[in-house]
Amino acid sequence: MSPAPAISDPDADLLPALARGDEAALTTLMERRLDGLHRLCFRLLGDTHEAEDVCQESFLKLWQAAPTWQPGRARLMTWLCRVATNRCYDRLRKKRPDLPGDTLNPADDRITVEARLIRDERWDALQTAMMALKPRERTALALCYDDALPQKDAATAMEITVSAYESLLVRARKSLRAELDMERQSA
Amino acid sequence: MTTHNDDIRALFEGSDAPAPRAELSTRILAEARSAATPPAPAPANDNARRWPAFGAIAAMLVAAVFAMTTLMGGTVDESENWASYADASGFAELYAWVEGE
């Protein structure tokens, strides 16, 4: 009797077709997961075009990895979140002041008035507060509330233990509340 | 704990992150298609790649021969010069003795 897969994946039905290079399977996977992945990337980067680029890179990486994918090791969405998160971190490290969405700290006095106006058009209060958090805190919150991954999967996506993820989440909630309070006071 | 964090959950549910543009899926599919195209097979007899290698080896040989010739030539000229200086200064015998002749 063969052992049962360690992890049940809601996208497992697409794996054989993806491994064969079936574009229809990729289309179906995007219909299921593209919006969620884009939301995660937007929460981290604050810029929808950059978020789209990261989604594209992540799905392409999955497409290329599909033939050698080992079922049961990780869920497709968890893997996608991990790849996308790492790509977002790479982009955040390369800070580009010409893109308002890239500013790590919206309270930074150096950002121009024009950039601030564009940012305010794109971001609501939550996103503004999110962008003031550390990138890892943002990721923890987005994985928990936007993508609603189980804690184990969110921890896997962040390459940390479940207990480390829980601690990070507690700190992230505290930071978010503090930022939101500051926003309310300054409004 | 869950109740305590309901305010944050409500915030996320009420916050609309923008959706990706409709053409993103098409863009990804097009990229996937080109990524899936297998690379062109290498020709059976890939002489085009070997000749530059031979060229490099030949160039190194020419350079080595040139360097050796120059170096050896320089040595000959130098010893001849020193011998003539020794003759002119009257130390020819001493020079011959030092040089082992």
PDB file of C-alpha atoms in Angstrom:
ATOM      1  CA  MET A   1       0.000   0.000   0.000  1.00  0.00           C
ATOM      2  CA  SER A   2       1.469   3.347  -0.969  1.00  0.00           C
ATOM      3  CA  PRO A   3       1.632   6.000   1.732  1.00  0.00           C
ATOM      4  CA  ALA A   4      -0.922   8.787   1.577  1.00  0.00           C
ATOM      5  CA  PRO A   5       0.385  12.172   0.450  1.00  0.00           C
ATOM      6  CA  ALA A   6       1.592  14.253   3.382  1.00  0.00           C
ATOM      7  CA  ILE A   7      -0.427  17.287   2.320  1.00  0.00           C
ATOM      8  CA  SER A   8      -3.719  17.416   0.468  1.00  0.00           C
ATOM      9  CA  ASP A   9      -3.706  20.142  -2.137  1.00  0.00           C
ATOM     10  CA  PRO A  10      -6.921  21.636  -3.534  1.00  0.00           C
ATOM     11  CA  ASP A  11      -5.026  22.250  -6.783  1.00  0.00           C
ATOM     12  CA  ALA A  12      -3.641  18.722  -7.006  1.00  0.00           C
ATOM     13  CA  ASP A  13      -6.089  17.899  -9.799  1.00  0.00           C
ATOM     14  CA  LEU A  14      -4.137  20.248 -12.084  1.00  0.00           C
ATOM     15  CA  LEU A  15      -0.692  18.851 -11.367  1.00  0.00           C
ATOM     16  CA  PRO A  16      -0.524  16.078 -13.991  1.00  0.00           C
ATOM     17  CA  ALA A  17      -1.690  18.437 -16.733  1.00  0.00           C
ATOM     18  CA  LEU A  18       0.690  21.166 -15.591  1.00  0.00           C
ATOM     19  CA  ALA A  19       3.548  18.688 -15.663  1.00  0.00           C
ATOM     20  CA  ARG A  20       2.651  17.867 -19.282  1.00  0.00           C
ATOM     21  CA  GLY A  21       2.744  21.552 -20.168  1.00  0.00           C
ATOM     22  CA  ASP A  22      -1.010  21.845 -20.651  1.00  0.00           C
ATOM     23  CA  GLU A  23      -1.873  25.536 -21.011  1.00  0.00           C
ATOM     24  CA  ALA A  24      -5.512  24.926 -20.091  1.00  0.00           C
ATOM     25  CA  ALA A  25      -4.374  23.738 -16.667  1.00  0.00           C
ATOM     26  CA  LEU A  26      -2.306  26.872 -16.230  1.00  0.00           C
ATOM     27  CA  THR A  27      -5.326  28.976 -17.199  1.00  0.00           C
ATOM     28  CA  THR A  28      -7.484  27.172 -14.641  1.00  0.00           C
ATOM     29  CA  LEU A  29      -4.838  27.650 -11.941  1.00  0.00           C
ATOM     30  CA  MET A  30      -4.686  31.357 -12.719  1.00  0.00           C
ATOM     31  CA  GLU A  31      -8.478  31.614 -12.543  1.00  0.00           C
ATOM     32  CA  ARG A  32      -8.293  30.107  -9.074  1.00  0.00           C
ATOM     33  CA  ARG A  33      -5.181  31.745  -7.657  1.00  0.00           C
ATOM     34  CA  LEU A  34      -4.079  34.817  -9.590  1.00  0.00           C
ATOM     35  CA  ASP A  35      -6.289  37.308  -7.727  1.00  0.00           C
ATOM     36  CA  GLY A  36      -5.164  36.041  -4.326  1.00  0.00           C
ATOM     37  CA  LEU A  37      -1.502  36.107  -5.271  1.00  0.00           C
ATOM     38  CA  HIS A  38      -1.848  39.584  -6.725  1.00  0.00           C
ATOM     39  CA  ARG A  39      -3.506  40.774  -3.522  1.00  0.00           C
ATOM     40  CA  LEU A  40      -0.600  39.444  -1.466  1.00  0.00           C
ATOM     41  CA  CYS A  41       1.940  41.139  -3.738  1.00  0.00           C
ATOM     42  CA  PHE A  42       0.019  44.404  -3.680  1.00  0.00           C
ATOM     43  CA  ARG A  43      -0.092  44.352   0.115  1.00  0.00           C
ATOM     44  CA  LEU A  44       3.685  43.938   0.163  1.00  0.00           C
ATOM     45  CA  LEU A  45       4.639  46.309  -2.635  1.00  0.00           C
ATOM     46  CA  GLY A  46       1.804  48.828  -2.659  1.00  0.00           C
ATOM     47  CA  ASP A  47       1.959  49.003  -6.428  1.00  0.00           C
ATOM     48  CA  THR A  48      -0.397  47.075  -8.673  1.00  0.00           C
ATOM     49  CA  HIS A  49       1.884  46.990 -11.730  1.00  0.00           C
ATOM     50  CA  GLU A  50       4.799  45.669  -9.756  1.00  0.00           C
ATOM     51  CA  ALA A  51       2.474  43.162  -8.134  1.00  0.00           C
ATOM     52  CA  GLU A  52       1.460  41.961 -11.620  1.00  0.00           C
ATOM     53  CA  ASP A  53       5.097  41.540 -12.605  1.00  0.00           C
ATOM     54  CA  VAL A  54       5.776  39.426  -9.520  1.00  0.00           C
ATOM     55  CA  CYS A  55       2.678  37.302 -10.228  1.00  0.00           C
ATOM     56  CA  GLN A  56       3.923  36.717 -13.749  1.00  0.00           C
ATOM     57  CA  GLU A  57       7.369  35.698 -12.544  1.00  0.00           C
ATOM     58  CA  SER A  58       5.875  33.375  -9.923  1.00  0.00           C
ATOM     59  CA  PHE A  59       3.493  31.590 -12.286  1.00  0.00           C
ATOM     60  CA  LEU A  60       6.244  31.196 -14.863  1.00  0.00           C
ATOM     61  CA  LYS A  61       8.519  29.701 -12.257  1.00  0.00           C
ATOM     62  CA  LEU A  62       5.780  27.253 -11.326  1.00  0.00           C
ATOM     63  CA  TRP A  63       5.217  26.412 -15.007  1.00  0.00           C
ATOM     64  CA  GLN A  64       8.887  25.576 -15.392  1.00  0.00           C
ATOM     65  CA  ALA A  65       9.017  23.619 -12.130  1.00  0.00           C
ATOM     66  CA  ALA A  66       5.807  21.657 -12.804  1.00  0.00           C
ATOM     67  CA  PRO A  67       7.428  18.707 -14.646  1.00  0.00           C
ATOM     68  CA  THR A  68       9.583  17.928 -11.594  1.00  0.00           C
ATOM     69  CA  TRP A  69       6.986  18.810  -8.967  1.00  0.00           C
ATOM     70  CA  GLN A  70       6.812  16.357  -6.055  1.00  0.00           C
ATOM     71  CA  PRO A  71       3.197  16.046  -4.892  1.00  0.00           C
ATOM     72  CA  GLY A  72       2.669  16.068  -1.139  1.00  0.00           C
ATOM     73  CA  ARG A  73       5.606  18.280  -0.241  1.00  0.00           C
ATOM     74  CA  ALA A  74       3.771  21.614  -0.444  1.00  0.00           C
ATOM     75  CA  ARG A  75       0.516  23.005  -1.756  1.00  0.00           C
ATOM     76  CA  LEU A  76       0.766  24.884  -5.034  1.00  0.00           C
ATOM     77  CA  MET A  77      -0.629  28.077  -3.521  1.00  0.00           C
ATOM     78  CA  THR A  78       1.776  27.909  -0.577  1.00  0.00           C
ATOM     79  CA  TRP A  79       4.675  27.468  -2.985  1.00  0.00           C
ATOM     80  CA  LEU A  80       3.429  30.360  -5.125  1.00  0.00           C
ATOM     81  CA  CYS A  81       3.134  32.569  -2.039  1.00  0.00           C
ATOM     82  CA  ARG A  82       6.678  31.709  -1.013  1.00  0.00           C
ATOM     83  CA  VAL A  83       8.121  32.504  -4.434  1.00  0.00           C
ATOM     84  CA  ALA A  84       6.094  35.706  -4.735  1.00  0.00           C
ATOM     85  CA  THR A  85       7.033  36.858  -1.237  1.00  0.00           C
ATOM     86  CA  ASN A  86      10.730  36.399  -1.921  1.00  0.00           C
ATOM     87  CA  ARG A  87      10.416  38.272  -5.211  1.00  0.00           C
ATOM     88  CA  CYS A  88       8.617  41.099  -3.423  1.00  0.00           C
ATOM     89  CA  TYR A  89      11.393  41.305  -0.825  1.00  0.00           C
ATOM     90  CA  ASP A  90      13.941  41.528  -3.639  1.00  0.00           C
ATOM     91  CA  ARG A  91      12.032  44.430  -5.128  1.00  0.00           C
ATOM     92  CA  LEU A  92      11.639  46.179  -1.799  1.00  0.00           C
ATOM     93  CA  ARG A  93      15.388  46.018  -1.306  1.00  0.00           C
ATOM     94  CA  LYS A  94      15.869  47.880  -4.564  1.00  0.00           C
ATOM     95  CA  LYS A  95      14.147  50.994  -3.382  1.00  0.00           C
ATOM     96  CA  ARG A  96      13.083  53.183  -6.269  1.00  0.00           C
ATOM     97  CA  PRO A  97      11.974  56.659  -5.198  1.00  0.00           C
ATOM     98  CA  ASP A  98      10.347  57.327  -8.588  1.00  0.00           C
ATOM     99  CA  LEU A  99       7.580  54.847  -7.791  1.00  0.00           C
ATOM    100  CA  PRO A 100       5.387  55.918  -4.896  1.00  0.00           C
ATOM    101  CA  GLY A 101       4.326  52.356  -4.317  1.00  0.00           C
ATOM    102  CA  ASP A 102       7.870  51.362  -3.574  1.00  0.00           C
ATOM    103  CA  THR A 103       8.448  53.655  -0.651  1.00  0.00           C
ATOM    104  CA  LEU A 104       9.053  51.571   2.417  1.00  0.00           C
ATOM    105  CA  ASN A 105       7.872  54.241   4.787  1.00  0.00           C
ATOM    106  CA  PRO A 106       5.029  56.510   3.669  1.00  0.00           C
ATOM    107  CA  ALA A 107       5.723  58.863   6.538  1.00  0.00           C
ATOM    108  CA  ASP A 108       9.141  59.541   5.067  1.00  0.00           C
ATOM    109  CA  ASP A 109       9.508  63.286   4.609  1.00  0.00           C
ATOM    110  CA  ARG A 110      11.627  62.814   1.516  1.00  0.00           C
ATOM    111  CA  ILE A 111       8.749  61.620  -0.677  1.00  0.00           C
ATOM    112  CA  THR A 112       7.396  64.338  -2.907  1.00  0.00           C
ATOM    113  CA  VAL A 113       3.952  65.886  -2.629  1.00  0.00           C
ATOM    114  CA  GLU A 114       3.071  64.457  -6.029  1.00  0.00           C
ATOM    115  CA  ALA A 115       4.126  60.962  -4.979  1.00  0.00           C
ATOM    116  CA  ARG A 116       2.099  61.320  -1.803  1.00  0.00           C
ATOM    117  CA  LEU A 117      -1.006  62.318  -3.796  1.00  0.00           C
ATOM    118  CA  ILE A 118      -0.643  59.355  -6.129  1.00  0.00           C
ATOM    119  CA  ARG A 119      -0.107  57.083  -3.153  1.00  0.00           C
ATOM    120  CA  ASP A 120      -3.171  58.397  -1.353  1.00  0.00           C
ATOM    121  CA  GLU A 121      -5.273  57.753  -4.459  1.00  0.00           C
ATOM    122  CA  ARG A 122      -4.096  54.151  -4.608  1.00  0.00           C
ATOM    123  CA  TRP A 123      -3.991  53.295  -0.951  1.00  0.00           C
ATOM    124  CA  ASP A 124      -6.775  53.264   1.566  1.00  0.00           C
ATOM    125  CA  ALA A 125      -6.162  53.633   5.301  1.00  0.00           C
ATOM    126  CA  LEU A 126      -5.319  49.968   5.743  1.00  0.00           C
ATOM    127  CA  GLN A 127      -2.792  49.900   2.916  1.00  0.00           C
ATOM    128  CA  THR A 128      -1.181  53.106   4.138  1.00  0.00           C
ATOM    129  CA  ALA A 129      -0.786  51.588   7.583  1.00  0.00           C
ATOM    130  CA  MET A 130       0.453  48.317   6.086  1.00  0.00           C
ATOM    131  CA  MET A 131       3.178  50.077   4.132  1.00  0.00           C
ATOM    132  CA  ALA A 132       4.501  51.569   7.346  1.00  0.00           C
ATOM    133  CA  LEU A 133       5.081  48.092   8.772  1.00  0.00           C
ATOM    134  CA  LYS A 134       8.141  45.959   8.276  1.00  0.00           C
ATOM    135  CA  PRO A 135       7.846  43.811   5.135  1.00  0.00           C
ATOM    136  CA  ARG A 136       7.724  40.571   7.141  1.00  0.00           C
ATOM    137  CA  GLU A 137       4.919  41.920   9.319  1.00  0.00           C
ATOM    138  CA  ARG A 138       3.017  42.895   6.188  1.00  0.00           C
ATOM    139  CA  THR A 139       3.498  39.416   4.792  1.00  0.00           C
ATOM    140  CA  ALA A 140       2.281  37.737   7.962  1.00  0.00           C
ATOM    141  CA  LEU A 141      -0.889  39.834   8.029  1.00  0.00           C
ATOM    142  CA  ALA A 142      -1.603  39.471   4.315  1.00  0.00           C
ATOM    143  CA  LEU A 143      -1.148  35.698   4.415  1.00  0.00           C
ATOM    144  CA  CYS A 144      -3.433  35.466   7.430  1.00  0.00           C
ATOM    145  CA  TYR A 145      -6.236  37.825   6.417  1.00  0.00           C
ATOM    146  CA  ASP A 146      -6.054  38.300   2.637  1.00  0.00           C
ATOM    147  CA  ASP A 147      -5.141  34.837   1.495  1.00  0.00           C
ATOM    148  CA  ALA A 148      -6.436  33.116   4.601  1.00  0.00           C
ATOM    149  CA  LEU A 149      -3.818  30.393   4.463  1.00  0.00           C
ATOM    150  CA  PRO A 150      -3.750  27.970   7.387  1.00  0.00           C
ATOM    151  CA  GLN A 151      -1.043  29.029   9.847  1.00  0.00           C
ATOM    152  CA  LYS A 152       1.144  26.062   8.930  1.00  0.00           C
ATOM    153  CA  ASP A 153       1.025  27.022   5.257  1.00  0.00           C
ATOM    154  CA  ALA A 154       1.636  30.678   5.993  1.00  0.00           C
ATOM    155  CA  ALA A 155       4.657  29.712   8.077  1.00  0.00           C
ATOM    156  CA  THR A 156       5.899  27.484   5.253  1.00  0.00           C
ATOM    157  CA  ALA A 157       5.444  30.319   2.768  1.00  0.00           C
ATOM    158  CA  MET A 158       7.528  32.558   5.028  1.00  0.00           C
ATOM    159  CA  GLU A 159      10.086  29.823   5.654  1.00  0.00           C
ATOM    160  CA  ILE A 160       9.700  30.027   9.441  1.00  0.00           C
ATOM    161  CA  THR A 161       8.249  27.757  12.133  1.00  0.00           C
ATOM    162  CA  VAL A 162       4.588  27.963  13.098  1.00  0.00           C
ATOM    163  CA  SER A 163       5.439  29.386  16.519  1.00  0.00           C
ATOM    164  CA  ALA A 164       7.688  32.039  14.937  1.00  0.00           C
ATOM    165  CA  TYR A 165       4.849  32.898  12.560  1.00  0.00           C
ATOM    166  CA  GLU A 166       2.402  33.242  15.454  1.00  0.00           C
ATOM    167  CA  SER A 167       4.785  35.568  17.309  1.00  0.00           C
ATOM    168  CA  LEU A 168       5.325  37.595  14.155  1.00  0.00           C
ATOM    169  CA  LEU A 169       1.583  37.853  13.670  1.00  0.00           C
ATOM    170  CA  VAL A 170       1.089  39.151  17.224  1.00  0.00           C
ATOM    171  CA  ARG A 171       3.740  41.831  16.664  1.00  0.00           C
ATOM    172  CA  ALA A 172       2.313  42.690  13.259  1.00  0.00           C
ATOM    173  CA  ARG A 173      -1.208  43.188  14.652  1.00  0.00           C
ATOM    174  CA  LYS A 174       0.172  45.427  17.382  1.00  0.00           C
ATOM    175  CA  SER A 175       2.163  47.485  14.871  1.00  0.00           C
ATOM    176  CA  LEU A 176      -0.837  47.762  12.556  1.00  0.00           C
ATOM    177  CA  ARG A 177      -3.088  49.002  15.346  1.00  0.00           C
ATOM    178  CA  ALA A 178      -0.475  51.578  16.348  1.00  0.00           C
ATOM    179  CA  GLU A 179      -0.170  52.815  12.764  1.00  0.00           C
ATOM    180  CA  LEU A 180      -3.927  53.032  12.341  1.00  0.00           C
ATOM    181  CA  ASP A 181      -4.183  55.012  15.577  1.00  0.00           C
ATOM    182  CA  MET A 182      -1.517  57.404  14.336  1.00  0.00           C
ATOM    183  CA  GLU A 183      -3.410  57.833  11.077  1.00  0.00           C
ATOM    184  CA  ARG A 184      -6.645  58.587  12.920  1.00  0.00           C
ATOM    185  CA  GLN A 185      -4.918  61.134  15.124  1.00  0.00           C
ATOM    186  CA  SER A 186      -3.267  62.885  12.202  1.00  0.00           C
ATOM    187  CA  ALA A 187      -6.518  62.965  10.151  1.00  0.00           C
TER     188      ALA A 187
ATOM    189  CA  MET B   1      -8.143  35.889  20.792  1.00  0.00           C
ATOM    190  CA  THR B   2     -10.150  35.550  17.593  1.00  0.00           C
ATOM    191  CA  THR B   3     -12.751  38.012  18.844  1.00  0.00           C
ATOM    192  CA  HIS B   4      -9.977  40.350  19.881  1.00  0.00           C
ATOM    193  CA  ASN B   5      -8.656  40.363  16.316  1.00  0.00           C
ATOM    194  CA  ASP B   6     -11.983  40.674  14.577  1.00  0.00           C
ATOM    195  CA  ASP B   7     -11.391  44.384  14.029  1.00  0.00           C
ATOM    196  CA  ILE B   8      -8.348  43.592  11.888  1.00  0.00           C
ATOM    197  CA  ARG B   9     -10.202  40.900  10.004  1.00  0.00           C
ATOM    198  CA  ALA B  10     -13.007  43.369   9.300  1.00  0.00           C
ATOM    199  CA  LEU B  11     -10.454  45.914   8.081  1.00  0.00           C
ATOM    200  CA  PHE B  12      -9.002  43.475   5.573  1.00  0.00           C
ATOM    201  CA  GLU B  13     -12.435  42.404   4.403  1.00  0.00           C
ATOM    202  CA  GLY B  14     -13.423  46.012   3.899  1.00  0.00           C
ATOM    203  CA  SER B  15     -10.241  46.969   2.079  1.00  0.00           C
ATOM    204  CA  ASP B  16     -10.274  46.406  -1.658  1.00  0.00           C
ATOM    205  CA  ALA B  17      -6.852  45.581  -3.002  1.00  0.00           C
ATOM    206  CA  PRO B  18      -6.946  46.300  -6.729  1.00  0.00           C
ATOM    207  CA  ALA B  19      -7.457  43.300  -9.014  1.00  0.00           C
ATOM    208  CA  PRO B  20      -4.853  42.531 -11.664  1.00  0.00           C
ATOM    209  CA  ARG B  21      -5.558  43.732 -15.169  1.00  0.00           C
ATOM    210  CA  ALA B  22      -7.464  41.320 -17.373  1.00  0.00           C
ATOM    211  CA  GLU B  23      -4.589  40.932 -19.822  1.00  0.00           C
ATOM    212  CA  LEU B  24      -2.233  39.612 -17.145  1.00  0.00           C
ATOM    213  CA  SER B  25      -3.374  36.008 -17.695  1.00  0.00           C
ATOM    214  CA  THR B  26      -2.839  36.371 -21.439  1.00  0.00           C
ATOM    215  CA  ARG B  27       0.607  37.842 -20.801  1.00  0.00           C
ATOM    216  CA  ILE B  28       1.570  34.961 -18.515  1.00  0.00           C
ATOM    217  CA  LEU B  29       0.295  32.385 -21.011  1.00  0.00           C
ATOM    218  CA  ALA B  30       2.291  33.979 -23.819  1.00  0.00           C
ATOM    219  CA  GLU B  31       5.417  33.958 -21.670  1.00  0.00           C
ATOM    220  CA  ALA B  32       4.775  30.353 -20.637  1.00  0.00           C
ATOM    221  CA  ARG B  33       4.398  29.380 -24.300  1.00  0.00           C
ATOM    222  CA  SER B  34       7.743  30.912 -25.216  1.00  0.00           C
ATOM    223  CA  ALA B  35       9.374  29.443 -22.124  1.00  0.00           C
ATOM    224  CA  ALA B  36       8.120  25.998 -23.124  1.00  0.00           C
ATOM    225  CA  THR B  37       9.659  26.192 -26.603  1.00  0.00           C
ATOM    226  CA  PRO B  38      12.543  23.706 -26.591  1.00  0.00           C
ATOM    227  CA  PRO B  39      15.925  25.136 -27.510  1.00  0.00           C
ATOM    228  CA  ALA B  40      17.134  24.503 -31.072  1.00  0.00           C
ATOM    229  CA  PRO B  41      19.166  21.279 -31.234  1.00  0.00           C
ATOM    230  CA  ALA B  42      22.880  21.728 -31.651  1.00  0.00           C
ATOM    231  CA  PRO B  43      24.240  20.665 -35.066  1.00  0.00           C
ATOM    232  CA  ALA B  44      25.753  17.174 -35.183  1.00  0.00           C
ATOM    233  CA  ASN B  45      29.121  18.470 -36.253  1.00  0.00           C
ATOM    234  CA  ASP B  46      29.466  21.753 -34.487  1.00  0.00           C
ATOM    235  CA  ASN B  47      32.547  23.002 -36.325  1.00  0.00           C
ATOM    236  CA  ALA B  48      31.485  26.603 -35.929  1.00  0.00           C
ATOM    237  CA  ARG B  49      32.135  26.310 -32.216  1.00  0.00           C
ATOM    238  CA  ARG B  50      35.458  24.461 -32.532  1.00  0.00           C
ATOM    239  CA  TRP B  51      37.251  26.806 -34.924  1.00  0.00           C
ATOM    240  CA  PRO B  52      37.313  29.773 -32.545  1.00  0.00           C
ATOM    241  CA  ALA B  53      38.882  27.470 -29.963  1.00  0.00           C
ATOM    242  CA  PHE B  54      41.576  26.422 -32.406  1.00  0.00           C
ATOM    243  CA  GLY B  55      42.070  30.066 -33.285  1.00  0.00           C
ATOM    244  CA  ALA B  56      42.663  30.928 -29.648  1.00  0.00           C
ATOM    245  CA  ILE B  57      45.172  28.087 -29.240  1.00  0.00           C
ATOM    246  CA  ALA B  58      47.012  29.136 -32.399  1.00  0.00           C
ATOM    247  CA  ALA B  59      47.125  32.744 -31.225  1.00  0.00           C
ATOM    248  CA  MET B  60      48.572  31.630 -27.882  1.00  0.00           C
ATOM    249  CA  LEU B  61      51.235  29.546 -29.660  1.00  0.00           C
ATOM    250  CA  VAL B  62      52.230  32.468 -31.881  1.00  0.00           C
ATOM    251  CA  ALA B  63      52.440  34.746 -28.851  1.00  0.00           C
ATOM    252  CA  ALA B  64      54.520  32.190 -26.937  1.00  0.00           C
ATOM    253  CA  VAL B  65      56.942  31.704 -29.832  1.00  0.00           C
ATOM    254  CA  PHE B  66      57.273  35.465 -30.253  1.00  0.00           C
ATOM    255  CA  ALA B  67      57.938  35.936 -26.556  1.00  0.00           C
ATOM    256  CA  MET B  68      60.528  33.141 -26.474  1.00  0.00           C
ATOM    257  CA  THR B  69      62.319  34.493 -29.538  1.00  0.00           C
ATOM    258  CA  THR B  70      62.389  37.997 -28.117  1.00  0.00           C
ATOM    259  CA  LEU B  71      63.574  36.786 -24.720  1.00  0.00           C
ATOM    260  CA  MET B  72      66.308  34.577 -26.121  1.00  0.00           C
ATOM    261  CA  GLY B  73      67.346  37.243 -28.596  1.00  0.00           C
ATOM    262  CA  GLY B  74      67.544  39.739 -25.754  1.00  0.00           C
ATOM    263  CA  THR B  75      69.757  37.432 -23.725  1.00  0.00           C
ATOM    264  CA  VAL B  76      72.160  36.919 -26.631  1.00  0.00           C
ATOM    265  CA  ASP B  77      72.373  40.641 -27.314  1.00  0.00           C
ATOM    266  CA  GLU B  78      72.931  41.408 -23.653  1.00  0.00           C
ATOM    267  CA  SER B  79      75.770  38.924 -23.192  1.00  0.00           C
ATOM    268  CA  GLU B  80      77.396  40.156 -26.397  1.00  0.00           C
ATOM    269  CA  ASN B  81      77.125  43.707 -25.147  1.00  0.00           C
ATOM    270  CA  TRP B  82      78.687  42.816 -21.794  1.00  0.00           C
ATOM    271  CA  ALA B  83      81.522  40.955 -23.558  1.00  0.00           C
ATOM    272  CA  SER B  84      82.252  43.971 -25.744  1.00  0.00           C
ATOM    273  CA  TYR B  85      82.194  46.252 -22.663  1.00  0.00           C
ATOM    274  CA  ALA B  86      84.634  43.867 -20.955  1.00  0.00           C
ATOM    275  CA  ASP B  87      86.933  43.909 -24.004  1.00  0.00           C
ATOM    276  CA  ALA B  88      86.875  47.689 -24.174  1.00  0.00           C
ATOM    277  CA  SER B  89      87.601  48.118 -20.472  1.00  0.00           C
ATOM    278  CA  GLY B  90      90.416  45.516 -20.347  1.00  0.00           C
ATOM    279  CA  PHE B  91      88.547  43.030 -18.205  1.00  0.00           C
ATOM    280  CA  ALA B  92      87.980  40.448 -20.938  1.00  0.00           C
ATOM    281  CA  GLU B  93      89.839  37.728 -19.084  1.00  0.00           C
ATOM    282  CA  LEU B  94      87.997  38.340 -15.861  1.00  0.00           C
ATOM    283  CA  TYR B  95      84.636  38.394 -17.722  1.00  0.00           C
ATOM    284  CA  ALA B  96      85.492  35.143 -19.485  1.00  0.00           C
ATOM    285  CA  TRP B  97      86.445  33.563 -16.155  1.00  0.00           C
ATOM    286  CA  VAL B  98      83.186  34.747 -14.460  1.00  0.00           C
ATOM    287  CA  GLU B  99      81.058  33.616 -17.401  1.00  0.00           C
ATOM    288  CA  GLY B 100      82.784  30.237 -17.340  1.00  0.00           C
ATOM    289  CA  GLU B 101      84.410  30.308 -20.743  1.00  0.00           C
TER     290      GLU B 101
END
